[in-house]
Amino acid sequence: MSNTITDASNSLMEHAANSADAAIHGTQRLANQAMEGVSHSMQVASKQVRESANLASDKTIAYIRDEPVKALLIAAATGAALVALARLIGRPNSSY
């Protein structure tokens, strides 16, 4: 009878170990699939950002070619606004 209990116990432990092993492999497979999906999504998003940046660059170059004076004035105004903002931020606060 003792051998029967031991055999049943060993069989149960082996079955539990096999089930745990199968669960671990299944979880690993799902995690790998999820990572592949994330990787693919990141590649697609990166490609879209690159394409958008290239398009914006091409449009900017075309605008500068079509409207050089306007583009220069816009650049100068933007630079002046950035300098004014930097001075405003860099100025010590004297309203104590």
A tleap script that builds the chain and sets N, CA, C and O, in Angstrom:
source leaprc.protein.ff14SB
mol = sequence {
  NMET SER ASN THR ILE THR ASP ALA SER ASN
  SER LEU MET GLU HIE ALA ALA ASN SER ALA
  ASP ALA ALA ILE HIE GLY THR GLN ARG LEU
  ALA ASN GLN ALA MET GLU GLY VAL SER HIE
  SER MET GLN VAL ALA SER LYS GLN VAL ARG
  GLU SER ALA ASN LEU ALA SER ASP LYS THR
  ILE ALA TYR ILE ARG ASP GLU PRO VAL LYS
  ALA LEU LEU ILE ALA ALA ALA THR GLY ALA
  ALA LEU VAL ALA LEU ALA ARG LEU ILE GLY
  ARG PRO ASN SER SER CTYR
}
set mol.1.N position { 0.818 -1.186 0.000 }
set mol.1.CA position { 0.000 0.000 0.000 }
set mol.1.C position { 0.862 1.250 0.000 }
set mol.1.O position { 0.522 2.262 -0.613 }
set mol.2.N position { 1.995 1.159 0.706 }
set mol.2.CA position { 2.905 2.285 0.786 }
set mol.2.C position { 3.478 2.607 -0.586 }
set mol.2.O position { 3.652 3.776 -0.930 }
set mol.3.N position { 3.774 1.565 -1.378 }
set mol.3.CA position { 4.285 1.790 -2.729 }
set mol.3.C position { 3.230 2.446 -3.609 }
set mol.3.O position { 3.563 3.275 -4.456 }
set mol.4.N position { 1.984 2.093 -3.424 }
set mol.4.CA position { 0.903 2.680 -4.198 }
set mol.4.C position { 0.774 4.163 -3.888 }
set mol.4.O position { 0.592 4.976 -4.795 }
set mol.5.N position { 0.867 4.515 -2.617 }
set mol.5.CA position { 0.783 5.933 -2.221 }
set mol.5.C position { 1.989 6.692 -2.757 }
set mol.5.O position { 1.852 7.812 -3.249 }
set mol.6.N position { 3.158 6.092 -2.663 }
set mol.6.CA position { 4.373 6.730 -3.176 }
set mol.6.C position { 4.286 6.916 -4.675 }
set mol.6.O position { 4.622 7.980 -5.195 }
set mol.7.N position { 3.840 5.894 -5.366 }
set mol.7.CA position { 3.694 5.990 -6.823 }
set mol.7.C position { 2.684 7.068 -7.189 }
set mol.7.O position { 2.928 7.848 -8.110 }
set mol.8.N position { 1.559 7.127 -6.489 }
set mol.8.CA position { 0.536 8.141 -6.762 }
set mol.8.C position { 1.075 9.531 -6.466 }
set mol.8.O position { 0.821 10.477 -7.212 }
set mol.9.N position { 1.821 9.649 -5.374 }
set mol.9.CA position { 2.413 10.932 -5.000 }
set mol.9.C position { 3.424 11.380 -6.051 }
set mol.9.O position { 3.435 12.543 -6.455 }
set mol.10.N position { 4.269 10.458 -6.489 }
set mol.10.CA position { 5.258 10.789 -7.531 }
set mol.10.C position { 4.568 11.170 -8.832 }
set mol.10.O position { 4.984 12.106 -9.515 }
set mol.11.N position { 3.522 10.446 -9.167 }
set mol.11.CA position { 2.780 10.739 -10.380 }
set mol.11.C position { 2.129 12.124 -10.297 }
set mol.11.O position { 2.141 12.887 -11.264 }
set mol.12.N position { 1.569 12.430 -9.144 }
set mol.12.CA position { 0.933 13.730 -8.936 }
set mol.12.C position { 1.958 14.853 -9.024 }
set mol.12.O position { 1.698 15.886 -9.641 }
set mol.13.N position { 3.127 14.656 -8.407 }
set mol.13.CA position { 4.182 15.678 -8.462 }
set mol.13.C position { 4.694 15.863 -9.891 }
set mol.13.O position { 4.952 16.983 -10.332 }
set mol.14.N position { 4.835 14.746 -10.605 }
set mol.14.CA position { 5.290 14.833 -11.992 }
set mol.14.C position { 4.271 15.572 -12.853 }
set mol.14.O position { 4.632 16.388 -13.701 }
set mol.15.N position { 2.998 15.278 -12.622 }
set mol.15.CA position { 1.929 15.960 -13.363 }
set mol.15.C position { 1.926 17.454 -13.037 }
set mol.15.O position { 1.767 18.287 -13.930 }
set mol.16.N position { 2.101 17.791 -11.758 }
set mol.16.CA position { 2.140 19.206 -11.352 }
set mol.16.C position { 3.341 19.907 -11.989 }
set mol.16.O position { 3.222 21.038 -12.461 }
set mol.17.N position { 4.497 19.238 -12.002 }
set mol.17.CA position { 5.696 19.824 -12.601 }
set mol.17.C position { 5.503 20.035 -14.100 }
set mol.17.O position { 5.905 21.063 -14.643 }
set mol.18.N position { 4.890 19.064 -14.764 }
set mol.18.CA position { 4.626 19.198 -16.201 }
set mol.18.C position { 3.644 20.335 -16.477 }
set mol.18.O position { 3.807 21.088 -17.437 }
set mol.19.N position { 2.632 20.449 -15.633 }
set mol.19.CA position { 1.650 21.531 -15.797 }
set mol.19.C position { 2.305 22.889 -15.592 }
set mol.19.O position { 2.054 23.830 -16.346 }
set mol.20.N position { 3.149 22.985 -14.562 }
set mol.20.CA position { 3.855 24.242 -14.296 }
set mol.20.C position { 4.784 24.586 -15.459 }
set mol.20.O position { 4.870 25.741 -15.875 }
set mol.21.N position { 5.474 23.576 -15.976 }
set mol.21.CA position { 6.382 23.788 -17.101 }
set mol.21.C position { 5.612 24.274 -18.330 }
set mol.21.O position { 6.054 25.187 -19.027 }
set mol.22.N position { 4.464 23.660 -18.587 }
set mol.22.CA position { 3.629 24.077 -19.722 }
set mol.22.C position { 3.130 25.512 -19.530 }
set mol.22.O position { 3.095 26.292 -20.481 }
set mol.23.N position { 2.748 25.853 -18.310 }
set mol.23.CA position { 2.277 27.211 -18.039 }
set mol.23.C position { 3.395 28.230 -18.238 }
set mol.23.O position { 3.171 29.308 -18.789 }
set mol.24.N position { 4.597 27.883 -17.787 }
set mol.24.CA position { 5.750 28.783 -17.956 }
set mol.24.C position { 6.044 28.986 -19.437 }
set mol.24.O position { 6.257 30.116 -19.877 }
set mol.25.N position { 6.058 27.902 -20.211 }
set mol.25.CA position { 6.335 28.021 -21.649 }
set mol.25.C position { 5.243 28.825 -22.355 }
set mol.25.O position { 5.534 29.619 -23.249 }
set mol.26.N position { 3.999 28.620 -21.956 }
set mol.26.CA position { 2.905 29.384 -22.543 }
set mol.26.C position { 3.027 30.864 -22.234 }
set mol.26.O position { 2.794 31.704 -23.104 }
set mol.27.N position { 3.390 31.189 -21.007 }
set mol.27.CA position { 3.574 32.587 -20.610 }
set mol.27.C position { 4.739 33.206 -21.368 }
set mol.27.O position { 4.655 34.348 -21.821 }
set mol.28.N position { 5.831 32.450 -21.507 }
set mol.28.CA position { 6.983 32.956 -22.269 }
set mol.28.C position { 6.603 33.220 -23.725 }
set mol.28.O position { 7.005 34.230 -24.302 }
set mol.29.N position { 5.835 32.317 -24.310 }
set mol.29.CA position { 5.417 32.486 -25.704 }
set mol.29.C position { 4.559 33.740 -25.855 }
set mol.29.O position { 4.752 34.522 -26.786 }
set mol.30.N position { 3.602 33.931 -24.927 }
set mol.30.CA position { 2.747 35.113 -24.987 }
set mol.30.C position { 3.551 36.393 -24.776 }
set mol.30.O position { 3.299 37.402 -25.435 }
set mol.31.N position { 4.511 36.355 -23.864 }
set mol.31.CA position { 5.356 37.529 -23.621 }
set mol.31.C position { 6.186 37.854 -24.864 }
set mol.31.O position { 6.335 39.020 -25.229 }
set mol.32.N position { 6.718 36.828 -25.507 }
set mol.32.CA position { 7.496 37.048 -26.733 }
set mol.32.C position { 6.625 37.640 -27.840 }
set mol.32.O position { 7.056 38.540 -28.560 }
set mol.33.N position { 5.405 37.133 -27.974 }
set mol.33.CA position { 4.493 37.677 -28.981 }
set mol.33.C position { 4.156 39.130 -28.681 }
set mol.33.O position { 4.101 39.959 -29.589 }
set mol.34.N position { 3.929 39.439 -27.411 }
set mol.34.CA position { 3.631 40.823 -27.023 }
set mol.34.C position { 4.808 41.737 -27.335 }
set mol.34.O position { 4.625 42.843 -27.844 }
set mol.35.N position { 6.019 41.271 -27.028 }
set mol.35.CA position { 7.211 42.085 -27.313 }
set mol.35.C position { 7.402 42.288 -28.816 }
set mol.35.O position { 7.799 43.369 -29.252 }
set mol.36.N position { 7.123 41.266 -29.596 }
set mol.36.CA position { 7.223 41.403 -31.052 }
set mol.36.C position { 6.208 42.417 -31.552 }
set mol.36.O position { 6.506 43.205 -32.449 }
set mol.37.N position { 5.007 42.401 -30.974 }
set mol.37.CA position { 3.986 43.366 -31.355 }
set mol.37.C position { 4.387 44.777 -30.997 }
set mol.37.O position { 4.187 45.702 -31.785 }
set mol.38.N position { 4.955 44.954 -29.807 }
set mol.38.CA position { 5.414 46.278 -29.377 }
set mol.38.C position { 6.548 46.750 -30.272 }
set mol.38.O position { 6.580 47.911 -30.682 }
set mol.39.N position { 7.466 45.862 -30.573 }
set mol.39.CA position { 8.597 46.205 -31.433 }
set mol.39.C position { 8.113 46.640 -32.817 }
set mol.39.O position { 8.596 47.627 -33.373 }
set mol.40.N position { 7.161 45.898 -33.359 }
set mol.40.CA position { 6.619 46.245 -34.677 }
set mol.40.C position { 5.922 47.608 -34.614 }
set mol.40.O position { 6.096 48.437 -35.507 }
set mol.41.N position { 5.140 47.838 -33.563 }
set mol.41.CA position { 4.443 49.121 -33.417 }
set mol.41.C position { 5.434 50.273 -33.321 }
set mol.41.O position { 5.212 51.337 -33.900 }
set mol.42.N position { 6.529 50.061 -32.591 }
set mol.42.CA position { 7.546 51.105 -32.458 }
set mol.42.C position { 8.218 51.378 -33.803 }
set mol.42.O position { 8.520 52.526 -34.128 }
set mol.43.N position { 8.451 50.326 -34.580 }
set mol.43.CA position { 9.068 50.519 -35.894 }
set mol.43.C position { 8.141 51.306 -36.813 }
set mol.43.O position { 8.588 52.188 -37.547 }
set mol.44.N position { 6.853 50.985 -36.770 }
set mol.44.CA position { 5.875 51.691 -37.598 }
set mol.44.C position { 5.794 53.155 -37.171 }
set mol.44.O position { 5.792 54.053 -38.013 }
set mol.45.N position { 5.727 53.392 -35.857 }
set mol.45.CA position { 5.641 54.764 -35.355 }
set mol.45.C position { 6.901 55.549 -35.716 }
set mol.45.O position { 6.818 56.713 -36.107 }
set mol.46.N position { 8.059 54.917 -35.586 }
set mol.46.CA position { 9.320 55.569 -35.932 }
set mol.46.C position { 9.346 55.939 -37.409 }
set mol.46.O position { 9.791 57.028 -37.773 }
set mol.47.N position { 8.874 55.046 -38.249 }
set mol.47.CA position { 8.835 55.324 -39.691 }
set mol.47.C position { 7.900 56.490 -39.987 }
set mol.47.O position { 8.214 57.344 -40.816 }
set mol.48.N position { 6.750 56.529 -39.309 }
set mol.48.CA position { 5.799 57.613 -39.522 }
set mol.48.C position { 6.382 58.948 -39.082 }
set mol.48.O position { 6.196 59.958 -39.762 }
set mol.49.N position { 7.084 58.965 -37.953 }
set mol.49.CA position { 7.702 60.202 -37.469 }
set mol.49.C position { 8.772 60.673 -38.448 }
set mol.49.O position { 8.858 61.862 -38.757 }
set mol.50.N position { 9.587 59.738 -38.936 }
set mol.50.CA position { 10.620 60.093 -39.924 }
set mol.50.C position { 9.995 60.675 -41.181 }
set mol.50.O position { 10.465 61.683 -41.709 }
set mol.51.N position { 8.928 60.031 -41.661 }
set mol.51.CA position { 8.261 60.521 -42.873 }
set mol.51.C position { 7.652 61.899 -42.643 }
set mol.51.O position { 7.719 62.758 -43.523 }
set mol.52.N position { 7.061 62.121 -41.474 }
set mol.52.CA position { 6.481 63.425 -41.157 }
set mol.52.C position { 7.566 64.489 -41.076 }
set mol.52.O position { 7.378 65.603 -41.566 }
set mol.53.N position { 8.700 64.160 -40.464 }
set mol.53.CA position { 9.806 65.114 -40.359 }
set mol.53.C position { 10.358 65.447 -41.741 }
set mol.53.O position { 10.661 66.604 -42.033 }
set mol.54.N position { 10.489 64.432 -42.585 }
set mol.54.CA position { 10.978 64.683 -43.949 }
set mol.54.C position { 10.003 65.554 -44.733 }
set mol.54.O position { 10.417 66.451 -45.467 }
set mol.55.N position { 8.713 65.290 -44.578 }
set mol.55.CA position { 7.702 66.093 -45.261 }
set mol.55.C position { 7.736 67.537 -44.776 }
set mol.55.O position { 7.674 68.466 -45.581 }
set mol.56.N position { 7.836 67.729 -43.453 }
set mol.56.CA position { 7.906 69.084 -42.896 }
set mol.56.C position { 9.152 69.802 -43.404 }
set mol.56.O position { 9.102 70.988 -43.729 }
set mol.57.N position { 10.263 69.085 -43.470 }
set mol.57.CA position { 11.503 69.672 -43.977 }
set mol.57.C position { 11.358 70.078 -45.446 }
set mol.57.O position { 11.773 71.168 -45.841 }
set mol.58.N position { 10.770 69.199 -46.240 }
set mol.58.CA position { 10.565 69.514 -47.661 }
set mol.58.C position { 9.647 70.719 -47.832 }
set mol.58.O position { 9.895 71.577 -48.679 }
set mol.59.N position { 8.584 70.783 -47.024 }
set mol.59.CA position { 7.659 71.926 -47.114 }
set mol.59.C position { 8.342 73.217 -46.685 }
set mol.59.O position { 8.117 74.272 -47.279 }
set mol.60.N position { 9.173 73.132 -45.657 }
set mol.60.CA position { 9.895 74.320 -45.190 }
set mol.60.C position { 10.843 74.823 -46.268 }
set mol.60.O position { 10.901 76.021 -46.543 }
set mol.61.N position { 11.580 73.913 -46.873 }
set mol.61.CA position { 12.513 74.303 -47.938 }
set mol.61.C position { 11.754 74.919 -49.112 }
set mol.61.O position { 12.188 75.924 -49.674 }
set mol.62.N position { 10.630 74.322 -49.478 }
set mol.62.CA position { 9.832 74.858 -50.590 }
set mol.62.C position { 9.308 76.247 -50.241 }
set mol.62.O position { 9.300 77.133 -51.096 }
set mol.63.N position { 8.866 76.452 -48.990 }
set mol.63.CA position { 8.351 77.765 -48.578 }
set mol.63.C position { 9.464 78.809 -48.624 }
set mol.63.O position { 9.248 79.937 -49.067 }
set mol.64.N position { 10.660 78.423 -48.163 }
set mol.64.CA position { 11.788 79.361 -48.183 }
set mol.64.C position { 12.140 79.726 -49.621 }
set mol.64.O position { 12.470 80.880 -49.896 }
set mol.65.N position { 12.078 78.780 -50.531 }
set mol.65.CA position { 12.366 79.063 -51.941 }
set mol.65.C position { 11.303 79.965 -52.552 }
set mol.65.O position { 11.617 80.867 -53.328 }
set mol.66.N position { 10.024 79.716 -52.194 }
set mol.66.CA position { 8.928 80.500 -52.763 }
set mol.66.C position { 8.814 81.890 -52.137 }
set mol.66.O position { 8.484 82.853 -52.829 }
set mol.67.N position { 9.082 81.999 -50.848 }
set mol.67.CA position { 8.909 83.254 -50.107 }
set mol.67.C position { 10.142 83.559 -49.260 }
set mol.67.O position { 10.061 83.522 -48.032 }
set mol.68.N position { 11.283 83.860 -49.884 }
set mol.68.CA position { 12.511 84.046 -49.105 }
set mol.68.C position { 12.453 85.233 -48.138 }
set mol.68.O position { 12.950 85.135 -47.016 }
set mol.69.N position { 11.859 86.342 -48.555 }
set mol.69.CA position { 11.804 87.522 -47.689 }
set mol.69.C position { 10.896 87.256 -46.483 }
set mol.69.O position { 11.244 87.571 -45.345 }
set mol.70.N position { 9.742 86.678 -46.755 }
set mol.70.CA position { 8.812 86.346 -45.671 }
set mol.70.C position { 9.451 85.354 -44.709 }
set mol.70.O position { 9.318 85.497 -43.494 }
set mol.71.N position { 10.134 84.363 -45.233 }
set mol.71.CA position { 10.780 83.353 -44.393 }
set mol.71.C position { 11.854 83.997 -43.515 }
set mol.71.O position { 11.994 83.649 -42.343 }
set mol.72.N position { 12.604 84.927 -44.080 }
set mol.72.CA position { 13.633 85.635 -43.317 }
set mol.72.C position { 13.010 86.462 -42.203 }
set mol.72.O position { 13.510 86.469 -41.078 }
set mol.73.N position { 11.912 87.163 -42.513 }
set mol.73.CA position { 11.240 87.967 -41.488 }
set mol.73.C position { 10.656 87.089 -40.380 }
set mol.73.O position { 10.717 87.445 -39.203 }
set mol.74.N position { 10.101 85.961 -40.754 }
set mol.74.CA position { 9.559 85.039 -39.744 }
set mol.74.C position { 10.688 84.513 -38.861 }
set mol.74.O position { 10.532 84.431 -37.642 }
set mol.75.N position { 11.816 84.158 -39.459 }
set mol.75.CA position { 12.954 83.659 -38.687 }
set mol.75.C position { 13.484 84.731 -37.743 }
set mol.75.O position { 13.807 84.439 -36.592 }
set mol.76.N position { 13.574 85.966 -38.222 }
set mol.76.CA position { 14.059 87.062 -37.379 }
set mol.76.C position { 13.095 87.324 -36.222 }
set mol.76.O position { 13.527 87.529 -35.088 }
set mol.77.N position { 11.804 87.318 -36.503 }
set mol.77.CA position { 10.813 87.540 -35.443 }
set mol.77.C position { 10.843 86.417 -34.418 }
set mol.77.O position { 10.726 86.662 -33.217 }
set mol.78.N position { 10.996 85.201 -34.884 }
set mol.78.CA position { 11.079 84.059 -33.972 }
set mol.78.C position { 12.324 84.160 -33.102 }
set mol.78.O position { 12.261 83.915 -31.897 }
set mol.79.N position { 13.442 84.515 -33.697 }
set mol.79.CA position { 14.686 84.684 -32.933 }
set mol.79.C position { 14.561 85.784 -31.896 }
set mol.79.O position { 15.006 85.622 -30.760 }
set mol.80.N position { 13.954 86.909 -32.280 }
set mol.80.CA position { 13.776 88.012 -31.335 }
set mol.80.C position { 12.859 87.599 -30.180 }
set mol.80.O position { 13.108 87.955 -29.028 }
set mol.81.N position { 11.816 86.859 -30.488 }
set mol.81.CA position { 10.903 86.396 -29.434 }
set mol.81.C position { 11.613 85.433 -28.484 }
set mol.81.O position { 11.399 85.495 -27.273 }
set mol.82.N position { 12.449 84.551 -29.012 }
set mol.82.CA position { 13.198 83.628 -28.164 }
set mol.82.C position { 14.205 84.354 -27.276 }
set mol.82.O position { 14.376 83.998 -26.110 }
set mol.83.N position { 14.873 85.373 -27.824 }
set mol.83.CA position { 15.816 86.157 -27.025 }
set mol.83.C position { 15.072 86.889 -25.915 }
set mol.83.O position { 15.529 86.904 -24.772 }
set mol.84.N position { 13.933 87.497 -26.236 }
set mol.84.CA position { 13.143 88.204 -25.217 }
set mol.84.C position { 12.665 87.235 -24.140 }
set mol.84.O position { 12.696 87.564 -22.954 }
set mol.85.N position { 12.233 86.066 -24.535 }
set mol.85.CA position { 11.783 85.063 -23.570 }
set mol.85.C position { 12.937 84.603 -22.686 }
set mol.85.O position { 12.763 84.446 -21.478 }
set mol.86.N position { 14.107 84.386 -23.269 }
set mol.86.CA position { 15.282 83.970 -22.493 }
set mol.86.C position { 15.675 85.042 -21.494 }
set mol.86.O position { 16.028 84.726 -20.358 }
set mol.87.N position { 15.620 86.304 -21.895 }
set mol.87.CA position { 15.934 87.402 -20.963 }
set mol.87.C position { 14.920 87.479 -19.841 }
set mol.87.O position { 15.277 87.703 -18.684 }
set mol.88.N position { 13.654 87.294 -20.184 }
set mol.88.CA position { 12.602 87.347 -19.172 }
set mol.88.C position { 12.755 86.217 -18.163 }
set mol.88.O position { 12.585 86.424 -16.962 }
set mol.89.N position { 13.074 85.030 -18.646 }
set mol.89.CA position { 13.257 83.886 -17.754 }
set mol.89.C position { 14.540 84.035 -16.937 }
set mol.89.O position { 14.571 83.669 -15.762 }
set mol.90.N position { 15.591 84.566 -17.546 }
set mol.90.CA position { 16.894 84.697 -16.880 }
set mol.90.C position { 16.980 85.853 -15.916 }
set mol.90.O position { 17.919 85.908 -15.121 }
set mol.91.N position { 16.048 86.775 -15.950 }
set mol.91.CA position { 16.107 87.947 -15.077 }
set mol.91.C position { 15.771 87.543 -13.641 }
set mol.91.O position { 14.802 86.824 -13.396 }
set mol.92.N position { 16.590 88.019 -12.692 }
set mol.92.CA position { 16.274 87.709 -11.278 }
set mol.92.C position { 14.978 88.396 -10.841 }
set mol.92.O position { 14.688 89.520 -11.250 }
set mol.93.N position { 14.229 87.720 -10.027 }
set mol.93.CA position { 12.956 88.259 -9.533 }
set mol.93.C position { 13.242 89.225 -8.393 }
set mol.93.O position { 13.723 88.803 -7.342 }
set mol.94.N position { 12.952 90.536 -8.578 }
set mol.94.CA position { 13.269 91.550 -7.563 }
set mol.94.C position { 12.009 92.072 -6.884 }
set mol.94.O position { 12.031 93.172 -6.332 }
set mol.95.N position { 10.928 91.330 -6.906 }
set mol.95.CA position { 9.699 91.810 -6.281 }
set mol.95.C position { 9.467 91.135 -4.938 }
set mol.95.O position { 8.464 90.448 -4.741 }
set mol.96.N position { 10.409 91.337 -4.012 }
set mol.96.CA position { 10.288 90.743 -2.680 }
set mol.96.C position { 9.512 91.638 -1.790 }
set mol.96.O position { 9.299 91.314 -0.621 }
savepdb mol mol.pdb
quit
